[in-house]
PDB file of N, CA, C, O and CB in Angstrom:
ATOM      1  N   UNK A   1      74.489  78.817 -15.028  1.00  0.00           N
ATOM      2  CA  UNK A   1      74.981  77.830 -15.970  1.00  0.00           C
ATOM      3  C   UNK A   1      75.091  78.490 -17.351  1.00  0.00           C
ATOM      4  O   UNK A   1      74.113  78.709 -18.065  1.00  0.00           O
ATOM      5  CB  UNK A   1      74.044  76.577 -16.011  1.00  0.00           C
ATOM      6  N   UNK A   2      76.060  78.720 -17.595  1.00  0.00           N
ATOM      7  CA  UNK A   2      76.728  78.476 -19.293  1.00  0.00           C
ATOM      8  C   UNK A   2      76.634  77.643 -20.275  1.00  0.00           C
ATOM      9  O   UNK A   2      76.822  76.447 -20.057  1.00  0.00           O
ATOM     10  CB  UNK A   2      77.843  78.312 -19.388  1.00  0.00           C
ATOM     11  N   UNK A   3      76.333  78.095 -21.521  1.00  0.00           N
ATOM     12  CA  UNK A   3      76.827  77.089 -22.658  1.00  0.00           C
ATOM     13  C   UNK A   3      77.912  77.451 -23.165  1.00  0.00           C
ATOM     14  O   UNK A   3      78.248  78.525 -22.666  1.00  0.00           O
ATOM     15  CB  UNK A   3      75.984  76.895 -23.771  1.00  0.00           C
ATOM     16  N   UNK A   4      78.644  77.079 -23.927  1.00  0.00           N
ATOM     17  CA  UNK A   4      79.856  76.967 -24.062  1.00  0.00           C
ATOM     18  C   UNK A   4      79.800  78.191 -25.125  1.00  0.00           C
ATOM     19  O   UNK A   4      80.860  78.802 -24.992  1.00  0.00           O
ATOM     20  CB  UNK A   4      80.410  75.486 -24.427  1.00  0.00           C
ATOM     21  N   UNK A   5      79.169  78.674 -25.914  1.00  0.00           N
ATOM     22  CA  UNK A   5      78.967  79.941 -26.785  1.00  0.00           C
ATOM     23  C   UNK A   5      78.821  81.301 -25.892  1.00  0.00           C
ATOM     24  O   UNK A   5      79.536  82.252 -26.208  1.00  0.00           O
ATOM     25  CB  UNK A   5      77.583  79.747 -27.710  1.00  0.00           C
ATOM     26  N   UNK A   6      77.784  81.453 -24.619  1.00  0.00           N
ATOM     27  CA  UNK A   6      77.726  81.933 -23.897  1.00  0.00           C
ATOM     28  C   UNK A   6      79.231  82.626 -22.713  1.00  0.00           C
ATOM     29  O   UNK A   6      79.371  83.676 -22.086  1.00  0.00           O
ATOM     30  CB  UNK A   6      76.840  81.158 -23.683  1.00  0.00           C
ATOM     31  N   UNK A   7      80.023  81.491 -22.877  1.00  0.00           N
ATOM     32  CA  UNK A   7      81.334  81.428 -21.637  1.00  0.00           C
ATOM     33  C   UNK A   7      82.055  81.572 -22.564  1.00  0.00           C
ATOM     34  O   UNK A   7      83.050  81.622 -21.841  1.00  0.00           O
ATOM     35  CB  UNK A   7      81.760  80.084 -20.569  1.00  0.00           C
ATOM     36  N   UNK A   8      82.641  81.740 -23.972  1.00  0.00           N
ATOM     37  CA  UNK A   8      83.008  82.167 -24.849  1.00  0.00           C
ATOM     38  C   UNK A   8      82.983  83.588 -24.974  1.00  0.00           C
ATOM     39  O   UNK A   8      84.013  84.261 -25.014  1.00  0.00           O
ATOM     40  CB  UNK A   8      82.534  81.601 -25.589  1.00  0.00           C
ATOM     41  N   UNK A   9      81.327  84.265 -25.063  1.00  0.00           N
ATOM     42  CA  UNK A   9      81.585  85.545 -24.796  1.00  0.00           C
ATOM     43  C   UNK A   9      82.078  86.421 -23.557  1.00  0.00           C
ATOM     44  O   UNK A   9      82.734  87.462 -23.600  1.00  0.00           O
ATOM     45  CB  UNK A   9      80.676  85.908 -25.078  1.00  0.00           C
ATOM     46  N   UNK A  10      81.749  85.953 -22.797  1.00  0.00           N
ATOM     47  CA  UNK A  10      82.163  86.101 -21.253  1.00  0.00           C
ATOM     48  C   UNK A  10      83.373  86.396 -21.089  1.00  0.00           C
ATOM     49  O   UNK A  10      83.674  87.437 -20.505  1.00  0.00           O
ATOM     50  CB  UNK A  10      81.995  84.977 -20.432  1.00  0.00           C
ATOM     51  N   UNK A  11      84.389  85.468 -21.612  1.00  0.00           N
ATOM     52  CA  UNK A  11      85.767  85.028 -21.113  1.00  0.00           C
ATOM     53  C   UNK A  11      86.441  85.781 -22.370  1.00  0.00           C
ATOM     54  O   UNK A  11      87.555  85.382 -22.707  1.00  0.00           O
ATOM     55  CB  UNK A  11      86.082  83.166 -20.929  1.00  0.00           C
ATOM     56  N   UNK A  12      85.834  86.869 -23.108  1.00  0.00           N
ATOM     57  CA  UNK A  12      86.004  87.521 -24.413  1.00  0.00           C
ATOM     58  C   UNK A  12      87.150  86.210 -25.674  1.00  0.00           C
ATOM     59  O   UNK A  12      88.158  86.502 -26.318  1.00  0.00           O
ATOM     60  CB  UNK A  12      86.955  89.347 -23.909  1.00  0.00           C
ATOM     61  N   UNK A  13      86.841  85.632 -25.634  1.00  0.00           N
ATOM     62  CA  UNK A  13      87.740  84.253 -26.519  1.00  0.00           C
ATOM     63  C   UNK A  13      86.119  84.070 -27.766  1.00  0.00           C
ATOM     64  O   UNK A  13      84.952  84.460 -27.781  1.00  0.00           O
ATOM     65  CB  UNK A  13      88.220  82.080 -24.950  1.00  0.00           C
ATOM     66  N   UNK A  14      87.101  83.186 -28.693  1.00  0.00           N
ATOM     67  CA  UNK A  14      86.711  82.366 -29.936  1.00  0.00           C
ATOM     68  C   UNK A  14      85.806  81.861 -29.077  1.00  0.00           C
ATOM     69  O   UNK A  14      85.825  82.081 -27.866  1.00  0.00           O
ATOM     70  CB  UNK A  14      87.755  81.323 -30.789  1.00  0.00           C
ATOM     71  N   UNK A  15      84.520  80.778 -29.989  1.00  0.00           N
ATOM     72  CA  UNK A  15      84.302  79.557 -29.491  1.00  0.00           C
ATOM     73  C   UNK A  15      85.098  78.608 -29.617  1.00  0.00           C
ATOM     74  O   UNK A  15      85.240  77.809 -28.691  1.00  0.00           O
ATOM     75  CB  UNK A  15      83.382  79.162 -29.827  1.00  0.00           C
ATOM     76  N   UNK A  16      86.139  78.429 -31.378  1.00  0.00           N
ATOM     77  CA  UNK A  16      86.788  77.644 -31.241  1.00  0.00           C
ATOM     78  C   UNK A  16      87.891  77.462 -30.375  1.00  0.00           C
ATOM     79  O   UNK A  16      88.565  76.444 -30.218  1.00  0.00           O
ATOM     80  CB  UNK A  16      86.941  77.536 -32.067  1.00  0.00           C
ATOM     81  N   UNK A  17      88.019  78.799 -29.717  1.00  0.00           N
ATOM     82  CA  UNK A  17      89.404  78.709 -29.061  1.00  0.00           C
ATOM     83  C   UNK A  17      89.405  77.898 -27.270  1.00  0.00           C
ATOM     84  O   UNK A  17      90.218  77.480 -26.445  1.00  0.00           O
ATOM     85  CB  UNK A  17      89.974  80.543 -29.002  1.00  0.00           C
ATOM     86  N   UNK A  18      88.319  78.014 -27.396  1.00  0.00           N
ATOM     87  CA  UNK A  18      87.409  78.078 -25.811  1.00  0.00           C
ATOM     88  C   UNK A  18      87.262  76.352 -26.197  1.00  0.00           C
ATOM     89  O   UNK A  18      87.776  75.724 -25.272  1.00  0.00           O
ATOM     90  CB  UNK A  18      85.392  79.387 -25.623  1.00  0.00           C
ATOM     91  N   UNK A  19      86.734  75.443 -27.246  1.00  0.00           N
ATOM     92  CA  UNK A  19      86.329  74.547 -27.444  1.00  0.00           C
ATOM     93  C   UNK A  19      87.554  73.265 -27.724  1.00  0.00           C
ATOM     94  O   UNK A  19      87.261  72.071 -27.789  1.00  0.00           O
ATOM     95  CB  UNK A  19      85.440  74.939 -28.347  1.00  0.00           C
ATOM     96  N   UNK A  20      88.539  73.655 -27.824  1.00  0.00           N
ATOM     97  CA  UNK A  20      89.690  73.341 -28.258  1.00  0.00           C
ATOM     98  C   UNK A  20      90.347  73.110 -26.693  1.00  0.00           C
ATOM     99  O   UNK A  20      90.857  72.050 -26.329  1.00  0.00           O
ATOM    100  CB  UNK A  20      90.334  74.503 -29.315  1.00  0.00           C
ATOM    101  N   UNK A  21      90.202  74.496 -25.744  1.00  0.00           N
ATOM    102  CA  UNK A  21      90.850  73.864 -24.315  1.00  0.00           C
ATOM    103  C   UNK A  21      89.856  73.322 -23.274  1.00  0.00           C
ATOM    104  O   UNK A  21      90.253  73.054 -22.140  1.00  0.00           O
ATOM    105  CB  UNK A  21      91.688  75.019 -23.496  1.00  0.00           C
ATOM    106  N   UNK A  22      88.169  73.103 -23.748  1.00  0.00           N
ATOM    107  CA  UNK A  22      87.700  72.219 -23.327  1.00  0.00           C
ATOM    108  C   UNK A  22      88.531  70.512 -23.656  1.00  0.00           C
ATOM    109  O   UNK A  22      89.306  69.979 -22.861  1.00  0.00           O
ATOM    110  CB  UNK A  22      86.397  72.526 -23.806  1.00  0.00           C
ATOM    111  N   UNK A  23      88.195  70.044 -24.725  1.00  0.00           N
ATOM    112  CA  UNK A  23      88.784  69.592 -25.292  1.00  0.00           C
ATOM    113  C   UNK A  23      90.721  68.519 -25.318  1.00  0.00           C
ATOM    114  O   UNK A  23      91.255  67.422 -25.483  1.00  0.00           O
ATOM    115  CB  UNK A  23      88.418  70.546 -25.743  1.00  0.00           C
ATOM    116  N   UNK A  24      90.887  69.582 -25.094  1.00  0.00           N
ATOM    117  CA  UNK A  24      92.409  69.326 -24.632  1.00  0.00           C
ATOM    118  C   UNK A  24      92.708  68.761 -23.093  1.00  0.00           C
ATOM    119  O   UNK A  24      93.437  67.839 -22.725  1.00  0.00           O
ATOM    120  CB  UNK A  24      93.188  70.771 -24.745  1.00  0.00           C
ATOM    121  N   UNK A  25      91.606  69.948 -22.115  1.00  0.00           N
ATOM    122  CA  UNK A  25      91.686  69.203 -20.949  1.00  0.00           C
ATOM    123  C   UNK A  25      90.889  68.463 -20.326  1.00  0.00           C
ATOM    124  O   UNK A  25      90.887  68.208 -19.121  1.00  0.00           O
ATOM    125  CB  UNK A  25      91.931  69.750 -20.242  1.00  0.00           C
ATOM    126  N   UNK A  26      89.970  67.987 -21.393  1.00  0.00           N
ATOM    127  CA  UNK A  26      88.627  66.981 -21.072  1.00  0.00           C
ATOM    128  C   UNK A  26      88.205  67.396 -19.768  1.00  0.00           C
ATOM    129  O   UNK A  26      88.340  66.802 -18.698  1.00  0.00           O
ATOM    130  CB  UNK A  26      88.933  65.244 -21.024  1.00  0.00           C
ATOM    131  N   UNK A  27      87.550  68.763 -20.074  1.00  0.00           N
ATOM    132  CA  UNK A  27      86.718  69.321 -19.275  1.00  0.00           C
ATOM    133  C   UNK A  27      85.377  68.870 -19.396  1.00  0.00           C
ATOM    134  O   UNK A  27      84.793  69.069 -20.462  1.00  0.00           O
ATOM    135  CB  UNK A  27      86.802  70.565 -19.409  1.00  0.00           C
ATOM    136  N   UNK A  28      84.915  68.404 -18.640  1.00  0.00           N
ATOM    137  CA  UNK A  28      83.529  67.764 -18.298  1.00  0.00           C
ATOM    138  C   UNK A  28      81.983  68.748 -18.302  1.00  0.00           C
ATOM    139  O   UNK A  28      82.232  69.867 -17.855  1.00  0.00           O
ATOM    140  CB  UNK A  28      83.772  67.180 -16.731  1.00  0.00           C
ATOM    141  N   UNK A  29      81.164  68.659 -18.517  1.00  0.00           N
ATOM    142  CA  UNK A  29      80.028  69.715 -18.655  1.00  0.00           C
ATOM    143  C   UNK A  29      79.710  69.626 -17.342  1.00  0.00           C
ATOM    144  O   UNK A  29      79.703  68.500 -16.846  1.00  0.00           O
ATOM    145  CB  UNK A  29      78.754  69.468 -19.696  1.00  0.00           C
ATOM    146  N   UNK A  30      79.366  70.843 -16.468  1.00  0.00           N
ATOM    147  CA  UNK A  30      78.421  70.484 -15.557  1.00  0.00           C
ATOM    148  C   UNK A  30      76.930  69.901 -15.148  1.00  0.00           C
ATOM    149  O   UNK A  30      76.434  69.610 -14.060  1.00  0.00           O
ATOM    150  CB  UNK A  30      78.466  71.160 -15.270  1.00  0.00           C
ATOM    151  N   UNK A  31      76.256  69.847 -17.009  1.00  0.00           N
ATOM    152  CA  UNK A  31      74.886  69.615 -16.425  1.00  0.00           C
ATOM    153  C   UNK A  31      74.975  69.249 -18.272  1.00  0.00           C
ATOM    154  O   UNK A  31      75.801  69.572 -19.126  1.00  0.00           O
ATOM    155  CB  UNK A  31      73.685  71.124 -15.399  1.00  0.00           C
ATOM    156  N   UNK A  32      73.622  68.389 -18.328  1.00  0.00           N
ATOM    157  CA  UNK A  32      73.564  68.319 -19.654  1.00  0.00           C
ATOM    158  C   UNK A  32      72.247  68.283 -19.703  1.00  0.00           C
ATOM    159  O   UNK A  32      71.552  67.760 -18.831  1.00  0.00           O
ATOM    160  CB  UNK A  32      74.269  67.282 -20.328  1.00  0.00           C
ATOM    161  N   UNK A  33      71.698  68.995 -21.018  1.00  0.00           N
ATOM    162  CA  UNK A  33      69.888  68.815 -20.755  1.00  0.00           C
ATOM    163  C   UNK A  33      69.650  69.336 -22.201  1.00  0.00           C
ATOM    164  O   UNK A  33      69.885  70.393 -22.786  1.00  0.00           O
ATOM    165  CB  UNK A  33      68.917  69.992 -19.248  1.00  0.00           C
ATOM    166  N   UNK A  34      69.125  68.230 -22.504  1.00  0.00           N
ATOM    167  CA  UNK A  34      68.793  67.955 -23.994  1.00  0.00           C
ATOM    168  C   UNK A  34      69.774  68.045 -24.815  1.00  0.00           C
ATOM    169  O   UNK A  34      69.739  68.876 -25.723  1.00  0.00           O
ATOM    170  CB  UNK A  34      67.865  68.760 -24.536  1.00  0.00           C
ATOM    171  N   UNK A  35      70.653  67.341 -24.670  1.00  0.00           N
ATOM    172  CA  UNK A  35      71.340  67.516 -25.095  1.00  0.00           C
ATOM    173  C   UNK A  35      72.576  68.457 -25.379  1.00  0.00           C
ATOM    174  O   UNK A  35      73.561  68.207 -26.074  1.00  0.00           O
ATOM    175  CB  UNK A  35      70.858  67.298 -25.433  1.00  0.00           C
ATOM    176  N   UNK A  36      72.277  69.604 -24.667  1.00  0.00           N
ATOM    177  CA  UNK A  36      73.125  70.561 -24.749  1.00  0.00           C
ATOM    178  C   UNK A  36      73.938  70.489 -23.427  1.00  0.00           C
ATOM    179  O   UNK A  36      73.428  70.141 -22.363  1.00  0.00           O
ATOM    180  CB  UNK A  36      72.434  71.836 -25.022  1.00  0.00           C
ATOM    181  N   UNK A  37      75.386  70.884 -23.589  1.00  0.00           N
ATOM    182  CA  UNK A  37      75.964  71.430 -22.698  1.00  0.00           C
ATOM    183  C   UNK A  37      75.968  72.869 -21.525  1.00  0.00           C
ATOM    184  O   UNK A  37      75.884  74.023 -21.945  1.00  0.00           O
ATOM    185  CB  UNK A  37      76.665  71.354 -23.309  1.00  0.00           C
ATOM    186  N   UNK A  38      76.053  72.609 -20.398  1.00  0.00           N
ATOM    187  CA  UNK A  38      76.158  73.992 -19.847  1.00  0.00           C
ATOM    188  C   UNK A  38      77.168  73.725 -18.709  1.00  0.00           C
ATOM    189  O   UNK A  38      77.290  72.636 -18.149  1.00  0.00           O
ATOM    190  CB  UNK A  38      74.668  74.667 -19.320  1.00  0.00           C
ATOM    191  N   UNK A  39      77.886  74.852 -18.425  1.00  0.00           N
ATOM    192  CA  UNK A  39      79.015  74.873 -17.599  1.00  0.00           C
ATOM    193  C   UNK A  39      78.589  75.988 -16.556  1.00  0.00           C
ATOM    194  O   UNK A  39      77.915  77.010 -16.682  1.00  0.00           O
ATOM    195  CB  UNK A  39      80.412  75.174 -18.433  1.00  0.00           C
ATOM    196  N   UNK A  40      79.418  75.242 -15.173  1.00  0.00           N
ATOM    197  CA  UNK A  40      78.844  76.623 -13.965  1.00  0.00           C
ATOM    198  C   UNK A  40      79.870  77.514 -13.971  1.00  0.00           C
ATOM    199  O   UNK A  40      80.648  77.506 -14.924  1.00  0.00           O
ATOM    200  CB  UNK A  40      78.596  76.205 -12.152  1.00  0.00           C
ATOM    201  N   UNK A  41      80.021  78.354 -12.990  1.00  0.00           N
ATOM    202  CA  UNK A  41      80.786  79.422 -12.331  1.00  0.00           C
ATOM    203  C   UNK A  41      82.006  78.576 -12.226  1.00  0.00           C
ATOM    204  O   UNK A  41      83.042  78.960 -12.769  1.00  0.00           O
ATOM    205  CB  UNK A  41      80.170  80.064 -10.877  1.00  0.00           C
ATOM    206  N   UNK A  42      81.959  77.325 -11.493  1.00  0.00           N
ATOM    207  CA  UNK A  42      83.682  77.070 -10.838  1.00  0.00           C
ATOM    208  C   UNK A  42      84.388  76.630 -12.333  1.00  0.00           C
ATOM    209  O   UNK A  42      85.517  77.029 -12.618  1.00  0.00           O
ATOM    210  CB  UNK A  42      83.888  75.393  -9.320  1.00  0.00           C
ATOM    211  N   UNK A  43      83.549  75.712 -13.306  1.00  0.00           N
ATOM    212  CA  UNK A  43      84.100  75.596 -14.361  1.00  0.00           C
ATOM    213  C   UNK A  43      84.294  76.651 -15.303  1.00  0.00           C
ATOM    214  O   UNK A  43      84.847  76.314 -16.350  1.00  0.00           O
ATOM    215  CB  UNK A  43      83.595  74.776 -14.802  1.00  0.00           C
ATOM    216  N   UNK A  44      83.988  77.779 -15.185  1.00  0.00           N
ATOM    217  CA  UNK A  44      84.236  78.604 -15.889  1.00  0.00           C
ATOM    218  C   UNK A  44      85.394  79.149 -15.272  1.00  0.00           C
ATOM    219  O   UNK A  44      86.455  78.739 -15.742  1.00  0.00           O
ATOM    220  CB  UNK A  44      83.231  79.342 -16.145  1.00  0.00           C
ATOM    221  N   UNK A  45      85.443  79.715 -14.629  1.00  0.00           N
ATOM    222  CA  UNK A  45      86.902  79.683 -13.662  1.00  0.00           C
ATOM    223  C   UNK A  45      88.200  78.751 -14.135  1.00  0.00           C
ATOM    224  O   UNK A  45      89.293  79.122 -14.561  1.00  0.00           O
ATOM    225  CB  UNK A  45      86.494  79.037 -12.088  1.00  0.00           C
ATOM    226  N   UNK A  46      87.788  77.671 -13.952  1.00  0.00           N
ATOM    227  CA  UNK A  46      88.814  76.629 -14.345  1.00  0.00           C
ATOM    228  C   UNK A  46      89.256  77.092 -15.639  1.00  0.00           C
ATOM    229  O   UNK A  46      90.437  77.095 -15.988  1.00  0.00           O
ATOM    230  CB  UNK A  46      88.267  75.115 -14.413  1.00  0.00           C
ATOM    231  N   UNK A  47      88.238  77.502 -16.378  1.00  0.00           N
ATOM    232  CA  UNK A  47      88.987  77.292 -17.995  1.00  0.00           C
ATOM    233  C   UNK A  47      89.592  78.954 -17.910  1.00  0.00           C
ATOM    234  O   UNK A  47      90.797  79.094 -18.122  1.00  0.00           O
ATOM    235  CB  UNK A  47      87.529  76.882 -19.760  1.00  0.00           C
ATOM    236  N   UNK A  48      88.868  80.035 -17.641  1.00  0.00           N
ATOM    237  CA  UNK A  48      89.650  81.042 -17.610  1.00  0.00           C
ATOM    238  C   UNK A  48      90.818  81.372 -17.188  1.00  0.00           C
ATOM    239  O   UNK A  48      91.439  82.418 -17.375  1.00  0.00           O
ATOM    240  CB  UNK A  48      89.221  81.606 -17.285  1.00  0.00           C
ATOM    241  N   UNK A  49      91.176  80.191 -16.454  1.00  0.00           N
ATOM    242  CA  UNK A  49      92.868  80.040 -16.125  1.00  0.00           C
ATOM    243  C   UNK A  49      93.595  79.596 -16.590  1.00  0.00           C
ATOM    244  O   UNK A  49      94.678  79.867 -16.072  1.00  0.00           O
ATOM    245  CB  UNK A  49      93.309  79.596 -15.313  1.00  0.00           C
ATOM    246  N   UNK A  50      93.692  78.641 -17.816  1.00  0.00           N
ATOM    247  CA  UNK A  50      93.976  78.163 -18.726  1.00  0.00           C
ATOM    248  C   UNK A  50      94.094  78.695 -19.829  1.00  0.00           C
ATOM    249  O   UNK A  50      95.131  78.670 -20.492  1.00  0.00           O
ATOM    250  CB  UNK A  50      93.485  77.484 -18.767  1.00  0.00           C
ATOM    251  N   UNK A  51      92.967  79.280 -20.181  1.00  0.00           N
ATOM    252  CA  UNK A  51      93.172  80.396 -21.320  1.00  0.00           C
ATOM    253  C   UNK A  51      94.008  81.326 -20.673  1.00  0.00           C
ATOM    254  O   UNK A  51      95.034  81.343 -21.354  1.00  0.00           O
ATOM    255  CB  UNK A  51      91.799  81.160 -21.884  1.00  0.00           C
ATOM    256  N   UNK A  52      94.146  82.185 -19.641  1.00  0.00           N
ATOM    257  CA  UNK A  52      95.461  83.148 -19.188  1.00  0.00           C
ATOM    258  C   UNK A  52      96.753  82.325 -19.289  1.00  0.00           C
ATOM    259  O   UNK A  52      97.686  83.054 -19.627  1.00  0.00           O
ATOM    260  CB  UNK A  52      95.349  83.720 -17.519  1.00  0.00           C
ATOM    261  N   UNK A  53      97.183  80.800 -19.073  1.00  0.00           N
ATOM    262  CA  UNK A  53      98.467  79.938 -19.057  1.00  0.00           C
ATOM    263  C   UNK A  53      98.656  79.788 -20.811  1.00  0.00           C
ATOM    264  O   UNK A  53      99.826  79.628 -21.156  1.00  0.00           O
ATOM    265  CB  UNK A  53      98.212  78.215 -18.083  1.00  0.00           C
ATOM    266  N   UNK A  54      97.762  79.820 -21.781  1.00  0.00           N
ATOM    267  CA  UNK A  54      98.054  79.873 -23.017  1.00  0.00           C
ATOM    268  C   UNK A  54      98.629  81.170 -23.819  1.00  0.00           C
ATOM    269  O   UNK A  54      98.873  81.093 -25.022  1.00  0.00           O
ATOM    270  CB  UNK A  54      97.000  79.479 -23.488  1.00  0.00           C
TER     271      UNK A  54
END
């Protein structure tokens, strides 16, 4: 599981840029705990394909 700063570096992107096509495609968190967001493997996937279609 990812946070969204974390899958940012990963996916070598902004946070804002990464946060913006959360965002856009009301991508859902996989898990939430305390408040924070974290995203898995398949959602990270998802968005790294999106960022390649941009």
């Amino acid at each position: 599981m990812y946070t969204a700063g974390k899958l940012a570096k990963l996916l070598g992107v902004s946070q804002g840029k990464l946060k913006k096509i959360i965002e856009a495609e009301n991508i859902e968190p996989d898990e939430v705990k305390r408040n924070c967001k974290y995203y898995g493997e398949a959602t990270g996937e998802k968005i790294k394909a999106l960022l390649e279609k941009s």
